[in-house]
Coordinates of C-alpha atoms in Angstrom, one line a residue:
G1 CA -26.8 -15.2 -0.1
V2 CA -28.7 -18.5 0.4
Y3 CA -30.2 -17.3 3.7
A4 CA -31.2 -13.9 2.3
A5 CA -32.9 -15.4 -0.7
V6 CA -34.8 -18.1 1.3
R7 CA -36.0 -15.6 3.9
S8 CA -37.6 -13.5 1.2
R9 CA -39.4 -16.6 0.0
G10 CA -40.5 -17.8 3.4
W11 CA -38.6 -21.1 3.0
T12 CA -37.0 -23.1 5.7
V13 CA -33.4 -24.1 5.3
N14 CA -31.6 -26.9 7.1
V15 CA -27.8 -27.1 7.0
V16 CA -26.1 -30.5 7.1
E17 CA -22.3 -30.6 7.0
F18 CA -21.3 -34.1 6.0
G19 CA -17.8 -33.7 7.2
C20 CA -19.1 -32.9 10.7
S21 CA -22.1 -35.2 10.8
A22 CA -22.5 -38.9 11.3
L23 CA -25.4 -38.9 8.9
S24 CA -25.0 -40.1 5.4
I25 CA -26.6 -38.3 2.5
A26 CA -29.3 -41.0 2.3
E27 CA -30.1 -40.7 6.1
A28 CA -30.2 -36.9 5.9
V29 CA -32.7 -37.0 3.0
A30 CA -34.8 -39.6 4.8
I31 CA -35.0 -37.5 8.0
L32 CA -35.4 -34.0 6.5
R33 CA -37.4 -34.9 3.3
P34 CA -36.3 -31.7 1.5
N35 CA -38.2 -30.2 -1.4
G36 CA -34.9 -29.2 -2.9
I37 CA -31.1 -29.3 -2.2
I38 CA -28.3 -26.8 -2.6
F39 CA -25.2 -28.9 -2.5
E40 CA -21.8 -27.3 -1.8
G41 CA -19.3 -30.0 -2.5
G42 CA -15.9 -28.5 -3.1
R43 CA -14.3 -30.9 -0.5
L44 CA -16.0 -34.0 -1.7
S45 CA -15.1 -36.4 -4.5
E46 CA -16.9 -38.3 -7.2
K47 CA -17.0 -41.3 -4.9
V48 CA -19.7 -39.7 -2.8
N49 CA -23.0 -41.6 -3.2
L50 CA -25.4 -39.1 -4.8
R51 CA -28.1 -41.5 -5.8
P52 CA -30.4 -40.5 -3.0
L53 CA -30.6 -37.0 -4.6
R54 CA -31.5 -38.1 -8.1
N55 CA -35.2 -37.4 -7.8
I56 CA -34.9 -34.2 -5.8
P57 CA -34.4 -30.7 -7.5
S58 CA -30.8 -29.9 -6.8
V59 CA -28.2 -27.2 -7.4
Y60 CA -24.5 -27.9 -7.1
L61 CA -22.0 -25.2 -6.1
D62 CA -18.4 -25.4 -7.2
T63 CA -18.1 -29.2 -7.1
D64 CA -15.1 -31.0 -8.5
F65 CA -17.1 -33.7 -10.2
N66 CA -19.8 -34.0 -12.9
V67 CA -23.2 -33.4 -11.4
P68 CA -26.0 -35.9 -11.8
G69 CA -28.2 -35.7 -14.9
G70 CA -30.9 -33.1 -14.7
A71 CA -29.1 -31.1 -11.9
I72 CA -27.6 -27.7 -12.4
A73 CA -24.0 -26.6 -11.5
I74 CA -23.1 -23.1 -10.5
R75 CA -19.4 -22.3 -10.7
S76 CA -17.2 -19.3 -10.2
D77 CA -16.1 -17.9 -13.6
A78 CA -12.5 -19.1 -13.8
K79 CA -11.8 -17.2 -17.0
A80 CA -13.1 -13.9 -15.6
I81 CA -11.0 -14.4 -12.5
A82 CA -7.8 -15.1 -14.5
N83 CA -8.4 -12.1 -16.8
L84 CA -8.6 -9.8 -13.8
A85 CA -5.4 -11.2 -12.4
A86 CA -3.7 -11.0 -15.9
D87 CA -4.7 -7.3 -16.4
E88 CA -3.4 -6.3 -13.0
L89 CA -0.1 -8.3 -13.2
L90 CA 0.7 -7.3 -16.8
A91 CA 0.3 -3.6 -15.8
S92 CA 3.3 -4.1 -13.4
A93 CA 5.5 -4.8 -16.5
P94 CA 7.0 -8.2 -15.4
T95 CA 9.8 -10.0 -17.2
E96 CA 7.9 -13.3 -16.9
T97 CA 4.8 -14.7 -15.0
A98 CA 3.9 -17.7 -13.0
F99 CA 0.9 -19.5 -11.6
F100 CA 0.9 -21.3 -8.3
T101 CA -1.7 -23.4 -6.6
Q102 CA -1.8 -25.7 -3.6
H103 CA -4.6 -27.6 -5.2
P104 CA -3.3 -28.6 -8.7
H105 CA -5.8 -31.4 -9.1
K106 CA -8.9 -29.3 -8.4
E107 CA -10.9 -28.5 -11.5
W108 CA -11.4 -24.8 -10.6
S109 CA -7.7 -24.5 -10.1
R110 CA -6.9 -26.1 -13.5
Q111 CA -9.4 -23.7 -15.2
R112 CA -7.8 -20.7 -13.6
E113 CA -4.4 -21.9 -14.7
R114 CA -5.5 -22.6 -18.2
A115 CA -7.2 -19.2 -18.7
F116 CA -4.2 -17.3 -17.2
R117 CA -1.8 -19.2 -19.4
E118 CA -3.9 -18.3 -22.5
R119 CA -3.7 -14.6 -21.6
M120 CA 0.0 -14.7 -21.1
L121 CA 0.6 -16.4 -24.4
A122 CA -1.7 -13.9 -26.2
A123 CA 0.5 -11.1 -24.6
N124 CA 3.7 -12.8 -25.7
M125 CA 4.6 -13.0 -22.0
R126 CA 6.8 -15.8 -20.7
F127 CA 4.8 -18.1 -18.4
R128 CA 5.3 -21.2 -16.2
T129 CA 3.4 -23.1 -13.7
V130 CA 5.2 -23.3 -10.4
E131 CA 4.7 -26.6 -8.6
N132 CA 7.0 -25.8 -5.7
T133 CA 7.4 -22.2 -4.4
M134 CA 11.1 -22.6 -4.1
S135 CA 11.1 -22.6 -7.9
L136 CA 10.5 -18.9 -7.7
A137 CA 14.2 -18.5 -7.2
G138 CA 14.6 -19.5 -10.9
L139 CA 12.4 -16.7 -12.3
K140 CA 13.9 -13.6 -13.9
R141 CA 13.1 -10.5 -11.9
P142 CA 10.9 -8.6 -11.8
F143 CA 8.3 -11.4 -12.3
A144 CA 4.6 -11.7 -11.5
V145 CA 2.7 -14.4 -9.7
F146 CA -0.9 -15.4 -9.9
A147 CA -1.7 -17.4 -6.8
A148 CA -4.9 -19.5 -7.1
T149 CA -6.1 -18.6 -3.6
D150 CA -5.1 -16.4 -0.6
P151 CA -3.5 -19.4 1.2
A152 CA -1.4 -20.1 -1.9
A153 CA -0.3 -16.4 -1.8
A154 CA 0.7 -16.9 1.9
M155 CA 2.9 -19.8 0.8
V156 CA 4.5 -17.6 -1.9
F157 CA 5.2 -14.9 0.7
R158 CA 6.8 -17.4 3.2
T159 CA 9.1 -18.7 0.5
A160 CA 9.9 -15.2 -0.8
T161 CA 11.2 -14.3 2.7
I162 CA 13.5 -17.4 2.7
L163 CA 14.8 -16.5 -0.8
G164 CA 15.3 -12.8 0.0
L165 CA 12.7 -11.7 -2.6
N166 CA 11.0 -8.3 -2.0
C167 CA 7.4 -7.7 -3.0
P168 CA 6.6 -5.6 -5.0
R169 CA 10.1 -4.7 -6.0
D170 CA 11.2 -8.2 -7.2
F171 CA 7.8 -9.6 -7.9
T172 CA 4.2 -8.6 -7.9
L173 CA 1.4 -10.8 -6.7
V174 CA -2.4 -11.3 -7.1
S175 CA -4.5 -14.0 -5.4
V176 CA -8.2 -14.9 -5.1
D177 CA -10.9 -14.7 -2.4
N178 CA -9.9 -11.5 -0.7
D179 CA -9.8 -12.8 2.9
P180 CA -9.1 -9.7 4.9
L181 CA -7.5 -11.7 7.7
F182 CA -4.6 -12.5 5.3
C183 CA -4.7 -9.8 2.7
E184 CA -4.9 -6.8 5.1
N185 CA -2.3 -8.2 7.6
A186 CA 0.3 -9.4 5.1
Q187 CA 3.3 -7.2 4.5
P188 CA 2.8 -5.8 1.9
K189 CA -1.0 -6.0 1.8
V190 CA -2.1 -8.4 -0.9
S191 CA -4.1 -7.6 -4.0
S192 CA -6.9 -10.2 -4.3
I193 CA -9.9 -10.9 -6.4
E194 CA -13.2 -10.8 -4.5
Q195 CA -15.7 -13.4 -5.5
D196 CA -19.4 -12.9 -5.4
F197 CA -20.3 -15.5 -2.8
F198 CA -23.5 -13.7 -1.8
G199 CA -24.6 -13.5 -5.4
T200 CA -23.8 -17.2 -5.9
G201 CA -26.0 -18.1 -3.0
V202 CA -28.9 -16.0 -4.4
A203 CA -28.4 -17.6 -7.8
A204 CA -28.5 -21.0 -6.3
V205 CA -31.9 -20.3 -4.7
E206 CA -33.3 -18.7 -7.8
T207 CA -32.2 -21.7 -9.9
L208 CA -33.7 -24.1 -7.4
E209 CA -37.0 -22.2 -7.6
R210 CA -37.0 -22.5 -11.4
Q211 CA -36.6 -26.2 -11.0
F212 CA -39.7 -26.3 -8.8
R213 CA -41.5 -24.6 -11.7
H214 CA -39.9 -27.0 -14.2
D215 CA -38.5 -23.9 -15.9
V216 CA -34.8 -25.0 -16.2
S217 CA -33.6 -26.2 -19.6
R218 CA -29.9 -25.4 -19.6
S219 CA -27.4 -28.2 -19.0
V220 CA -24.2 -26.0 -19.0
P221 CA -23.0 -24.6 -15.7
I222 CA -24.1 -21.2 -14.6
L223 CA -20.9 -19.0 -14.2
I224 CA -20.7 -16.3 -11.6
P225 CA -18.2 -13.6 -12.3
P226 CA -16.1 -12.1 -9.6
L227 CA -17.0 -8.8 -8.0
R228 CA -13.7 -7.0 -8.4
L229 CA -10.0 -7.0 -7.9
V230 CA -9.1 -5.2 -4.6
R231 CA -5.8 -3.5 -5.4
R232 CA -3.3 -3.4 -2.6
A233 CA 0.5 -2.9 -2.5
S234 CA 1.5 -6.4 -3.6
S235 CA 0.6 -5.8 -7.3
V236 CA 1.8 -2.2 -7.7
R237 CA 5.5 -1.8 -8.4
P238 CA 7.0 1.4 -7.2
R239 CA 8.1 3.7 -10.0
T240 CA 11.6 5.2 -9.7
D241 CA 11.4 7.0 -13.1
G242 CA 8.9 8.9 -15.1
P243 CA 7.1 12.1 -14.3
I244 CA 6.9 13.1 -10.7
P245 CA 3.0 13.2 -10.6
S246 CA 2.9 9.6 -11.8
R247 CA 5.4 8.5 -9.2
I248 CA 3.4 10.3 -6.4
A249 CA 0.2 8.6 -7.6
T250 CA 1.9 5.2 -7.5
C251 CA 3.1 5.9 -3.9
I252 CA -0.4 6.9 -2.9
E253 CA -1.9 3.8 -4.4
I254 CA 0.6 1.6 -2.5
H255 CA 0.9 3.4 0.8
A256 CA -2.2 5.6 1.5
L257 CA -3.9 3.0 3.6
E258 CA -0.8 2.8 5.8
G259 CA -1.6 6.3 7.2
L260 CA 1.3 8.0 5.4
S261 CA 1.1 11.8 5.2
V262 CA 1.8 14.1 2.3
A263 CA 5.3 14.7 3.7
D264 CA 5.9 11.0 3.8
I265 CA 4.7 10.5 0.2
V266 CA 6.8 13.4 -1.1
A267 CA 9.9 12.1 0.7
Q268 CA 9.6 8.8 -1.1
V269 CA 9.5 10.6 -4.4
G270 CA 12.6 12.7 -3.6
C271 CA 11.7 16.3 -4.4
S272 CA 10.6 19.4 -2.5
R273 CA 7.0 19.6 -1.3
R274 CA 6.3 22.8 -3.2
T275 CA 7.4 21.2 -6.5
A276 CA 5.5 18.0 -5.8
E277 CA 2.3 19.9 -5.0
T278 CA 2.5 22.2 -8.0
L279 CA 3.2 19.4 -10.5
F280 CA 0.7 17.0 -9.0
R281 CA -2.2 19.6 -9.1
A282 CA -1.3 20.5 -12.6
A283 CA -1.5 16.9 -13.7
F284 CA -4.6 15.7 -11.7
G285 CA -6.5 18.9 -10.8
H286 CA -6.4 18.4 -7.0
S287 CA -3.9 18.3 -4.1
I288 CA -1.8 15.3 -3.0
N289 CA -3.8 15.3 0.3
E290 CA -7.1 15.0 -1.6
A291 CA -5.7 12.1 -3.6
I292 CA -4.7 10.4 -0.4
L293 CA -8.2 11.0 1.1
R294 CA -9.9 9.7 -2.1
R295 CA -7.9 6.5 -1.9
K296 CA -8.7 6.0 1.8
F297 CA -12.4 6.8 1.4
L298 CA -12.7 4.5 -1.6
E299 CA -11.5 1.6 0.7
V300 CA -13.8 2.7 3.4
E301 CA -16.7 2.5 1.0
R302 CA -15.6 -1.0 -0.1
L303 CA -15.5 -2.2 3.5
L304 CA -18.9 -0.6 4.4
A305 CA -20.5 -2.3 1.5
N306 CA -19.9 -5.6 3.2
P307 CA -22.7 -6.0 5.8
H308 CA -20.6 -8.3 7.8
Q309 CA -17.7 -5.9 8.3
I310 CA -17.6 -4.4 11.8
L311 CA -17.2 -0.6 11.8
E312 CA -14.6 -0.1 14.5
P313 CA -11.6 -1.8 12.7
I314 CA -12.2 0.2 9.4
A315 CA -10.2 3.2 10.7
N316 CA -7.1 1.1 11.2
L317 CA -7.6 -0.8 7.9
C318 CA -7.8 2.5 6.0
G319 CA -5.0 4.6 7.6
W320 CA -6.8 6.8 10.1
K321 CA -5.4 7.5 13.5
S322 CA -8.6 6.5 15.3
S323 CA -12.2 5.5 14.7
A324 CA -13.4 8.8 16.1
H325 CA -11.3 10.7 13.5
L326 CA -12.6 8.6 10.7
K327 CA -16.2 9.0 11.8
R328 CA -15.8 12.8 11.9
S329 CA -14.1 12.9 8.5
F330 CA -16.7 10.6 7.0
K331 CA -19.7 12.7 8.2
Q332 CA -18.0 15.8 7.0
R333 CA -17.4 14.4 3.5
Y334 CA -20.6 12.4 2.9
G335 CA -23.1 14.2 5.1
L336 CA -24.0 10.8 6.6
T337 CA -22.8 8.7 9.4
M338 CA -21.0 5.5 8.3
S339 CA -24.0 3.4 9.5
E340 CA -26.4 5.6 7.5
W341 CA -24.2 5.3 4.4
R342 CA -24.1 1.5 4.7
A343 CA -27.9 1.3 5.1
Q344 CA -28.4 3.3 1.9
A345 CA -25.8 1.3 0.0
L346 CA -27.3 -2.0 1.1
A347 CA -30.8 -0.9 0.3
K348 CA -29.7 0.2 -3.2
H349 CA -28.0 -3.2 -3.7
S350 CA -31.1 -5.1 -2.7
R351 CA -33.2 -3.2 -5.2
T352 CA -30.8 -4.0 -8.1

């Protein structure tokens, strides 16, 4: 986001990683003489000497310390993140809920925990903060876990395997950051909240530009809401009761991206295919196969909207047998190639 915004302004950006550079902040400032600074300091502490920056327009991204006077902080909206997680996990009808983080002393983590706790109390839902994942053994099943990050979710999964807990039968799980390397390869795939890192970078450049014009009066942090919750199997508990169409819809939500066919879905529900098709069409107005395709294409659209997502792996991530099969199906459905659709989507995004 920073690079895109500075390119449109004709600015030059220099990147200095203090953890990987022998330069101090004072030395970097003396050498580069920047007009402004965007400071991403999530890994640094209050002990860092920020005095060399005090006379330079600066924007601070997700720092765990109070920014110097006159500077602006941009933070992820912890309450909005916690609310997305709460909505998703409460929908799975848990007996109780838990919050787990591997960074209990980080301010962003404490904010997410506090906001999630408030939602659980408002919903009269039992809640506890889990400091050690082995404590999951003491929760009453089925329970729900909000993991502060994807790595925290990975720790929950490792412990669940040791304890013999099955996700999503015994517990549901939502995490944050939507890292596909973890979320798409976990078993089951993990529902995660996708943050607007691109938008955060753009907001940082825009805020810095306003400082150049002396057009910044606010002292409170600028909060950037998350983009969305990407729902996967970890947060959707399979239904074993209720109407057959609803049970089929749940199976599709959980398993469509695994490449399951209509016959596979119907077999999980436990009725004849004719009965399933008739009841499902009466309830939703379209066939089971169409519902599977809609779920798969929705995920294809989400992945294509990310300009950094390589096209070839999308077929495997969304349940198609091959990339060629997906490309044919996509062109047939949208009248565009995947590259053409992406170009249009990105152009529309840049205009808005």
